[in-house]
Amino acid sequence: GAVVSQHPSWVICKSGTSVKIECRSLDFQATTMFWYRQFPKQSLMLMATSNEGSKATYEQGVEKDKFLINHASLTLSTLTVTSAHPEDSSFYICSARDGVGGNQPQHFGDGTRLSIL
Amino acid sequence: RKEVEQDPGPFNVPEGATVAFNCTYSNSASQSFFWYRQDCRKEPKLLMSVYSSGNEDGRFTAQLNRASQYISLLIRDSKLSDSATYLCAVNIDSGGYQKVTFGTGTKLQVIP
């Protein structure tokens, strides 16, 4: 089945640090990947849709200059949390669809637990 | 009204019981539907897609009711290992591009 790898799985760093998270589709090509954030006991919230070779589409209320997304290849998307602060601490998860079109399910990476001190 | 709504639970059921979850969606143009399972502090894992005719995978049965705009998940003969949060996901056409919206999840606790 489709496999999505996310790295790192856990980050603890000081306030003001920028953190890069990688999301890779291991056995398929993904023209579109998705970045979610999940706070404790809350639902997955879509942050942005990452499009290979073009700009990401951000959801309302998500700062594009704060959360930089790069999707330079068909198998890799990166999310950089710039100048992270404690309120950015959360569980960040990427996903990708194996196949074209919206009717295919999304497969998730393992997630990155980000803790900003 | 939220795009996708679920009863957060928790549903506490004994081993062997049958339990059902519903999920309602607001956009009648929604095209595809899924159930995911999420264990504590883990990523969601696809449980099953939901087809118009209904579909079954072992102890799990998913159904779609387009007229009433809800999907359901039935778990028979509950196992302790079924304890998790179950998320429904609905694919919605948002301004010309497809996006999947998740419900808040329903927590299931299967008790020995």
PDB file of C-alpha atoms in Angstrom:
ATOM      1  CA  GLY A   1       0.000   0.000   0.000  1.00  0.00           C
ATOM      2  CA  ALA A   2       0.888   3.651  -0.277  1.00  0.00           C
ATOM      3  CA  VAL A   3       3.537   4.746   2.195  1.00  0.00           C
ATOM      4  CA  VAL A   4       4.215   8.274   3.334  1.00  0.00           C
ATOM      5  CA  SER A   5       7.273   9.012   5.417  1.00  0.00           C
ATOM      6  CA  GLN A   6       7.633  12.064   7.626  1.00  0.00           C
ATOM      7  CA  HIS A   7      10.756  13.292   9.342  1.00  0.00           C
ATOM      8  CA  PRO A   8      11.605  14.162  12.055  1.00  0.00           C
ATOM      9  CA  SER A   9       9.076  12.493  14.317  1.00  0.00           C
ATOM     10  CA  TRP A  10       9.902  14.636  17.325  1.00  0.00           C
ATOM     11  CA  VAL A  11      11.440  18.091  17.678  1.00  0.00           C
ATOM     12  CA  ILE A  12      12.163  20.072  20.816  1.00  0.00           C
ATOM     13  CA  CYS A  13      13.757  23.470  20.316  1.00  0.00           C
ATOM     14  CA  LYS A  14      14.029  26.966  21.673  1.00  0.00           C
ATOM     15  CA  SER A  15      11.672  29.783  20.822  1.00  0.00           C
ATOM     16  CA  GLY A  16      12.768  31.653  17.703  1.00  0.00           C
ATOM     17  CA  THR A  17      14.180  28.606  15.950  1.00  0.00           C
ATOM     18  CA  SER A  18      12.989  27.620  12.488  1.00  0.00           C
ATOM     19  CA  VAL A  19      12.060  23.978  12.058  1.00  0.00           C
ATOM     20  CA  LYS A  20      11.840  22.062   8.782  1.00  0.00           C
ATOM     21  CA  ILE A  21       9.651  18.983   8.429  1.00  0.00           C
ATOM     22  CA  GLU A  22       9.922  16.647   5.452  1.00  0.00           C
ATOM     23  CA  CYS A  23       7.172  14.569   3.913  1.00  0.00           C
ATOM     24  CA  ARG A  24       8.000  11.911   1.343  1.00  0.00           C
ATOM     25  CA  SER A  25       5.860   9.560  -0.690  1.00  0.00           C
ATOM     26  CA  LEU A  26       7.939   6.397  -0.818  1.00  0.00           C
ATOM     27  CA  ASP A  27       6.288   4.222  -3.427  1.00  0.00           C
ATOM     28  CA  PHE A  28       4.193   6.605  -5.472  1.00  0.00           C
ATOM     29  CA  GLN A  29       4.300  10.079  -6.957  1.00  0.00           C
ATOM     30  CA  ALA A  30       2.220  12.759  -5.311  1.00  0.00           C
ATOM     31  CA  THR A  31       1.492  15.955  -7.196  1.00  0.00           C
ATOM     32  CA  THR A  32      -0.442  17.121  -4.167  1.00  0.00           C
ATOM     33  CA  MET A  33       0.381  16.752  -0.513  1.00  0.00           C
ATOM     34  CA  PHE A  34      -1.459  18.132   2.484  1.00  0.00           C
ATOM     35  CA  TRP A  35      -0.243  19.580   5.739  1.00  0.00           C
ATOM     36  CA  TYR A  36      -2.349  19.304   8.880  1.00  0.00           C
ATOM     37  CA  ARG A  37      -1.969  20.408  12.450  1.00  0.00           C
ATOM     38  CA  GLN A  38      -3.631  18.755  15.410  1.00  0.00           C
ATOM     39  CA  PHE A  39      -3.763  20.170  18.922  1.00  0.00           C
ATOM     40  CA  PRO A  40      -4.436  17.799  21.837  1.00  0.00           C
ATOM     41  CA  LYS A  41      -7.956  16.357  21.825  1.00  0.00           C
ATOM     42  CA  GLN A  42      -8.856  18.357  18.743  1.00  0.00           C
ATOM     43  CA  SER A  43      -9.508  17.495  15.135  1.00  0.00           C
ATOM     44  CA  LEU A  44      -7.065  17.553  12.265  1.00  0.00           C
ATOM     45  CA  MET A  45      -6.967  21.041  10.813  1.00  0.00           C
ATOM     46  CA  LEU A  46      -5.848  21.451   7.223  1.00  0.00           C
ATOM     47  CA  MET A  47      -3.171  24.131   7.024  1.00  0.00           C
ATOM     48  CA  ALA A  48      -2.291  24.061   3.352  1.00  0.00           C
ATOM     49  CA  THR A  49      -2.301  22.065   0.162  1.00  0.00           C
ATOM     50  CA  SER A  50       1.131  21.623  -1.327  1.00  0.00           C
ATOM     51  CA  ASN A  51       1.297  21.509  -5.112  1.00  0.00           C
ATOM     52  CA  GLU A  52       4.341  20.195  -6.945  1.00  0.00           C
ATOM     53  CA  GLY A  53       6.010  22.924  -8.964  1.00  0.00           C
ATOM     54  CA  SER A  54       3.703  25.716  -7.859  1.00  0.00           C
ATOM     55  CA  LYS A  55       2.728  27.721  -4.819  1.00  0.00           C
ATOM     56  CA  ALA A  56       0.926  26.110  -1.948  1.00  0.00           C
ATOM     57  CA  THR A  57      -2.699  26.899  -1.231  1.00  0.00           C
ATOM     58  CA  TYR A  58      -3.145  28.032   2.356  1.00  0.00           C
ATOM     59  CA  GLU A  59      -6.310  27.744   4.398  1.00  0.00           C
ATOM     60  CA  GLN A  60      -7.869  30.822   5.875  1.00  0.00           C
ATOM     61  CA  GLY A  61      -6.063  32.019   8.978  1.00  0.00           C
ATOM     62  CA  VAL A  62      -2.786  30.228   8.207  1.00  0.00           C
ATOM     63  CA  GLU A  63       0.130  32.602   7.697  1.00  0.00           C
ATOM     64  CA  LYS A  64       2.045  31.664   4.564  1.00  0.00           C
ATOM     65  CA  ASP A  65       5.127  33.579   5.697  1.00  0.00           C
ATOM     66  CA  LYS A  66       5.109  31.700   8.971  1.00  0.00           C
ATOM     67  CA  PHE A  67       4.605  28.251   7.492  1.00  0.00           C
ATOM     68  CA  LEU A  68       6.733  27.963   4.369  1.00  0.00           C
ATOM     69  CA  ILE A  69       5.900  25.092   2.063  1.00  0.00           C
ATOM     70  CA  ASN A  70       8.096  23.793  -0.720  1.00  0.00           C
ATOM     71  CA  HIS A  71       7.077  20.952  -3.023  1.00  0.00           C
ATOM     72  CA  ALA A  72      10.053  20.699  -5.330  1.00  0.00           C
ATOM     73  CA  SER A  73       9.574  17.131  -6.521  1.00  0.00           C
ATOM     74  CA  LEU A  74       6.834  14.563  -6.974  1.00  0.00           C
ATOM     75  CA  THR A  75       7.898  12.744  -3.834  1.00  0.00           C
ATOM     76  CA  LEU A  76       8.908  15.466  -1.405  1.00  0.00           C
ATOM     77  CA  SER A  77       7.177  18.356   0.302  1.00  0.00           C
ATOM     78  CA  THR A  78       8.654  20.355   3.168  1.00  0.00           C
ATOM     79  CA  LEU A  79       7.039  22.537   5.793  1.00  0.00           C
ATOM     80  CA  THR A  80       9.202  25.077   7.580  1.00  0.00           C
ATOM     81  CA  VAL A  81       7.866  26.666  10.745  1.00  0.00           C
ATOM     82  CA  THR A  82       9.757  29.936  10.843  1.00  0.00           C
ATOM     83  CA  SER A  83      10.699  31.611  14.116  1.00  0.00           C
ATOM     84  CA  ALA A  84       8.669  29.092  16.078  1.00  0.00           C
ATOM     85  CA  HIS A  85       7.070  30.091  19.371  1.00  0.00           C
ATOM     86  CA  PRO A  86       5.452  28.012  22.130  1.00  0.00           C
ATOM     87  CA  GLU A  87       1.996  28.477  20.606  1.00  0.00           C
ATOM     88  CA  ASP A  88       3.268  26.664  17.493  1.00  0.00           C
ATOM     89  CA  SER A  89       3.785  23.527  19.555  1.00  0.00           C
ATOM     90  CA  SER A  90       1.536  20.901  18.012  1.00  0.00           C
ATOM     91  CA  PHE A  91       1.352  17.641  16.106  1.00  0.00           C
ATOM     92  CA  TYR A  92       2.042  18.302  12.424  1.00  0.00           C
ATOM     93  CA  ILE A  93       0.988  15.617   9.946  1.00  0.00           C
ATOM     94  CA  CYS A  94       1.383  15.418   6.197  1.00  0.00           C
ATOM     95  CA  SER A  95      -0.602  13.308   3.813  1.00  0.00           C
ATOM     96  CA  ALA A  96      -0.664  12.468   0.146  1.00  0.00           C
ATOM     97  CA  ARG A  97      -3.009  10.815  -2.287  1.00  0.00           C
ATOM     98  CA  ASP A  98      -1.939   7.836  -4.314  1.00  0.00           C
ATOM     99  CA  GLY A  99      -3.608   8.569  -7.604  1.00  0.00           C
ATOM    100  CA  VAL A 100      -5.181  11.470  -9.403  1.00  0.00           C
ATOM    101  CA  GLY A 101      -8.445  12.996  -8.348  1.00  0.00           C
ATOM    102  CA  GLY A 102     -10.227  13.646  -5.108  1.00  0.00           C
ATOM    103  CA  ASN A 103     -11.805  10.221  -4.774  1.00  0.00           C
ATOM    104  CA  GLN A 104      -8.623   8.559  -3.614  1.00  0.00           C
ATOM    105  CA  PRO A 105      -8.025   8.311   0.129  1.00  0.00           C
ATOM    106  CA  GLN A 106      -5.192  10.167   1.769  1.00  0.00           C
ATOM    107  CA  HIS A 107      -2.324   8.345   3.400  1.00  0.00           C
ATOM    108  CA  PHE A 108      -0.630   9.971   6.344  1.00  0.00           C
ATOM    109  CA  GLY A 109       2.929  10.293   7.466  1.00  0.00           C
ATOM    110  CA  ASP A 110       3.816   9.361  11.031  1.00  0.00           C
ATOM    111  CA  GLY A 111       3.518  12.972  12.145  1.00  0.00           C
ATOM    112  CA  THR A 112       5.963  15.346  13.782  1.00  0.00           C
ATOM    113  CA  ARG A 113       5.495  16.332  17.370  1.00  0.00           C
ATOM    114  CA  LEU A 114       6.865  19.850  17.740  1.00  0.00           C
ATOM    115  CA  SER A 115       7.577  21.296  21.174  1.00  0.00           C
ATOM    116  CA  ILE A 116       8.836  24.861  21.430  1.00  0.00           C
ATOM    117  CA  LEU A 117      10.319  25.849  24.764  1.00  0.00           C
TER     118      LEU A 117
ATOM    119  CA  ARG B   1     -23.050  24.324  10.898  1.00  0.00           C
ATOM    120  CA  LYS B   2     -19.778  22.424  10.713  1.00  0.00           C
ATOM    121  CA  GLU B   3     -18.900  20.807   7.400  1.00  0.00           C
ATOM    122  CA  VAL B   4     -18.427  17.437   9.035  1.00  0.00           C
ATOM    123  CA  GLU B   5     -19.828  16.513  12.441  1.00  0.00           C
ATOM    124  CA  GLN B   6     -19.327  13.550  14.706  1.00  0.00           C
ATOM    125  CA  ASP B   7     -20.386  12.681  18.222  1.00  0.00           C
ATOM    126  CA  PRO B   8     -17.117  12.894  20.182  1.00  0.00           C
ATOM    127  CA  GLY B   9     -18.149  10.134  22.574  1.00  0.00           C
ATOM    128  CA  PRO B  10     -16.599   8.406  24.374  1.00  0.00           C
ATOM    129  CA  PHE B  11     -18.427   5.220  23.550  1.00  0.00           C
ATOM    130  CA  ASN B  12     -17.621   2.672  26.247  1.00  0.00           C
ATOM    131  CA  VAL B  13     -18.662  -0.800  25.140  1.00  0.00           C
ATOM    132  CA  PRO B  14     -17.924  -4.317  26.415  1.00  0.00           C
ATOM    133  CA  GLU B  15     -15.888  -6.750  24.388  1.00  0.00           C
ATOM    134  CA  GLY B  16     -18.003  -8.532  21.819  1.00  0.00           C
ATOM    135  CA  ALA B  17     -20.542  -5.739  21.523  1.00  0.00           C
ATOM    136  CA  THR B  18     -21.675  -4.114  18.308  1.00  0.00           C
ATOM    137  CA  VAL B  19     -21.208  -0.372  18.091  1.00  0.00           C
ATOM    138  CA  ALA B  20     -22.152   2.156  15.430  1.00  0.00           C
ATOM    139  CA  PHE B  21     -20.950   5.666  14.707  1.00  0.00           C
ATOM    140  CA  ASN B  22     -22.557   8.272  12.520  1.00  0.00           C
ATOM    141  CA  CYS B  23     -21.038  11.238  10.772  1.00  0.00           C
ATOM    142  CA  THR B  24     -23.036  13.989   9.094  1.00  0.00           C
ATOM    143  CA  TYR B  25     -21.837  16.313   6.378  1.00  0.00           C
ATOM    144  CA  SER B  26     -23.293  19.593   5.200  1.00  0.00           C
ATOM    145  CA  ASN B  27     -22.215  19.829   1.566  1.00  0.00           C
ATOM    146  CA  SER B  28     -24.503  17.809  -0.664  1.00  0.00           C
ATOM    147  CA  ALA B  29     -21.905  17.960  -3.443  1.00  0.00           C
ATOM    148  CA  SER B  30     -19.442  15.881  -1.416  1.00  0.00           C
ATOM    149  CA  GLN B  31     -18.088  13.107  -3.567  1.00  0.00           C
ATOM    150  CA  SER B  32     -16.103  10.651  -1.535  1.00  0.00           C
ATOM    151  CA  PHE B  33     -16.068   9.485   2.040  1.00  0.00           C
ATOM    152  CA  PHE B  34     -13.680   7.646   4.295  1.00  0.00           C
ATOM    153  CA  TRP B  35     -13.276   6.300   7.806  1.00  0.00           C
ATOM    154  CA  TYR B  36      -9.910   6.614   9.531  1.00  0.00           C
ATOM    155  CA  ARG B  37      -8.698   5.247  12.823  1.00  0.00           C
ATOM    156  CA  GLN B  38      -6.384   7.286  15.028  1.00  0.00           C
ATOM    157  CA  ASP B  39      -4.634   5.872  18.052  1.00  0.00           C
ATOM    158  CA  CYS B  40      -3.500   8.176  20.820  1.00  0.00           C
ATOM    159  CA  ARG B  41      -0.588  10.378  19.718  1.00  0.00           C
ATOM    160  CA  LYS B  42      -0.381   8.652  16.346  1.00  0.00           C
ATOM    161  CA  GLU B  43      -1.259   9.569  12.784  1.00  0.00           C
ATOM    162  CA  PRO B  44      -4.646   8.595  11.284  1.00  0.00           C
ATOM    163  CA  LYS B  45      -4.699   5.340   9.374  1.00  0.00           C
ATOM    164  CA  LEU B  46      -7.214   4.605   6.647  1.00  0.00           C
ATOM    165  CA  LEU B  47      -9.772   2.089   7.824  1.00  0.00           C
ATOM    166  CA  MET B  48     -11.999   1.987   4.778  1.00  0.00           C
ATOM    167  CA  SER B  49     -13.500   4.011   1.990  1.00  0.00           C
ATOM    168  CA  VAL B  50     -17.272   4.351   1.969  1.00  0.00           C
ATOM    169  CA  TYR B  51     -19.116   3.445  -1.197  1.00  0.00           C
ATOM    170  CA  SER B  52     -22.657   4.331  -2.213  1.00  0.00           C
ATOM    171  CA  SER B  53     -23.729   0.705  -2.107  1.00  0.00           C
ATOM    172  CA  GLY B  54     -22.221   0.171   1.319  1.00  0.00           C
ATOM    173  CA  ASN B  55     -19.186  -1.978   1.932  1.00  0.00           C
ATOM    174  CA  GLU B  56     -17.903  -4.457   4.444  1.00  0.00           C
ATOM    175  CA  ASP B  57     -14.424  -5.424   5.566  1.00  0.00           C
ATOM    176  CA  GLY B  58     -14.451  -8.195   8.113  1.00  0.00           C
ATOM    177  CA  ARG B  59     -16.114  -6.890  11.268  1.00  0.00           C
ATOM    178  CA  PHE B  60     -16.449  -3.396   9.851  1.00  0.00           C
ATOM    179  CA  THR B  61     -19.342  -2.155   7.722  1.00  0.00           C
ATOM    180  CA  ALA B  62     -19.567   1.316   6.237  1.00  0.00           C
ATOM    181  CA  GLN B  63     -22.666   2.859   4.739  1.00  0.00           C
ATOM    182  CA  LEU B  64     -23.518   6.092   2.986  1.00  0.00           C
ATOM    183  CA  ASN B  65     -26.894   7.814   3.033  1.00  0.00           C
ATOM    184  CA  ARG B  66     -26.773  10.651   0.536  1.00  0.00           C
ATOM    185  CA  ALA B  67     -30.378  11.700   1.087  1.00  0.00           C
ATOM    186  CA  SER B  68     -29.779  12.342   4.772  1.00  0.00           C
ATOM    187  CA  GLN B  69     -26.128  13.273   4.267  1.00  0.00           C
ATOM    188  CA  TYR B  70     -24.509  10.926   6.691  1.00  0.00           C
ATOM    189  CA  ILE B  71     -22.112   8.039   6.724  1.00  0.00           C
ATOM    190  CA  SER B  72     -21.948   5.303   9.306  1.00  0.00           C
ATOM    191  CA  LEU B  73     -19.476   2.787  10.607  1.00  0.00           C
ATOM    192  CA  LEU B  74     -20.587  -0.411  12.293  1.00  0.00           C
ATOM    193  CA  ILE B  75     -18.155  -2.533  14.275  1.00  0.00           C
ATOM    194  CA  ARG B  76     -19.260  -6.024  15.200  1.00  0.00           C
ATOM    195  CA  ASP B  77     -17.761  -8.263  17.884  1.00  0.00           C
ATOM    196  CA  SER B  78     -15.679  -5.428  19.343  1.00  0.00           C
ATOM    197  CA  LYS B  79     -12.125  -6.249  20.376  1.00  0.00           C
ATOM    198  CA  LEU B  80      -9.998  -4.478  22.944  1.00  0.00           C
ATOM    199  CA  SER B  81      -7.701  -3.488  20.087  1.00  0.00           C
ATOM    200  CA  ASP B  82     -10.545  -1.551  18.462  1.00  0.00           C
ATOM    201  CA  SER B  83     -10.165   1.112  21.158  1.00  0.00           C
ATOM    202  CA  ALA B  84      -9.210   4.284  19.279  1.00  0.00           C
ATOM    203  CA  THR B  85     -10.662   7.463  17.850  1.00  0.00           C
ATOM    204  CA  TYR B  86     -12.550   7.042  14.595  1.00  0.00           C
ATOM    205  CA  LEU B  87     -12.479   9.952  12.188  1.00  0.00           C
ATOM    206  CA  CYS B  88     -14.765  10.390   9.254  1.00  0.00           C
ATOM    207  CA  ALA B  89     -13.443  12.265   6.249  1.00  0.00           C
ATOM    208  CA  VAL B  90     -15.407  13.883   3.455  1.00  0.00           C
ATOM    209  CA  ASN B  91     -14.013  15.051   0.143  1.00  0.00           C
ATOM    210  CA  ILE B  92     -15.476  18.434  -0.697  1.00  0.00           C
ATOM    211  CA  ASP B  93     -15.040  20.615  -3.735  1.00  0.00           C
ATOM    212  CA  SER B  94     -13.858  23.918  -2.275  1.00  0.00           C
ATOM    213  CA  GLY B  95     -13.716  26.755  -4.746  1.00  0.00           C
ATOM    214  CA  GLY B  96     -12.654  24.497  -7.572  1.00  0.00           C
ATOM    215  CA  TYR B  97     -10.141  22.363  -5.772  1.00  0.00           C
ATOM    216  CA  GLN B  98     -10.714  19.192  -3.849  1.00  0.00           C
ATOM    217  CA  LYS B  99     -10.055  19.059  -0.153  1.00  0.00           C
ATOM    218  CA  VAL B 100     -10.780  16.522   2.515  1.00  0.00           C
ATOM    219  CA  THR B 101     -12.391  17.692   5.731  1.00  0.00           C
ATOM    220  CA  PHE B 102     -12.200  15.574   8.850  1.00  0.00           C
ATOM    221  CA  GLY B 103     -14.653  15.267  11.665  1.00  0.00           C
ATOM    222  CA  THR B 104     -13.469  15.737  15.230  1.00  0.00           C
ATOM    223  CA  GLY B 105     -13.544  11.986  15.760  1.00  0.00           C
ATOM    224  CA  THR B 106     -15.496   9.598  17.939  1.00  0.00           C
ATOM    225  CA  LYS B 107     -13.628   7.942  20.751  1.00  0.00           C
ATOM    226  CA  LEU B 108     -14.267   4.255  21.322  1.00  0.00           C
ATOM    227  CA  GLN B 109     -13.196   2.401  24.449  1.00  0.00           C
ATOM    228  CA  VAL B 110     -13.748  -1.339  24.461  1.00  0.00           C
ATOM    229  CA  ILE B 111     -13.867  -2.689  27.993  1.00  0.00           C
ATOM    230  CA  PRO B 112     -12.858  -6.233  29.035  1.00  0.00           C
TER     231      PRO B 112
END
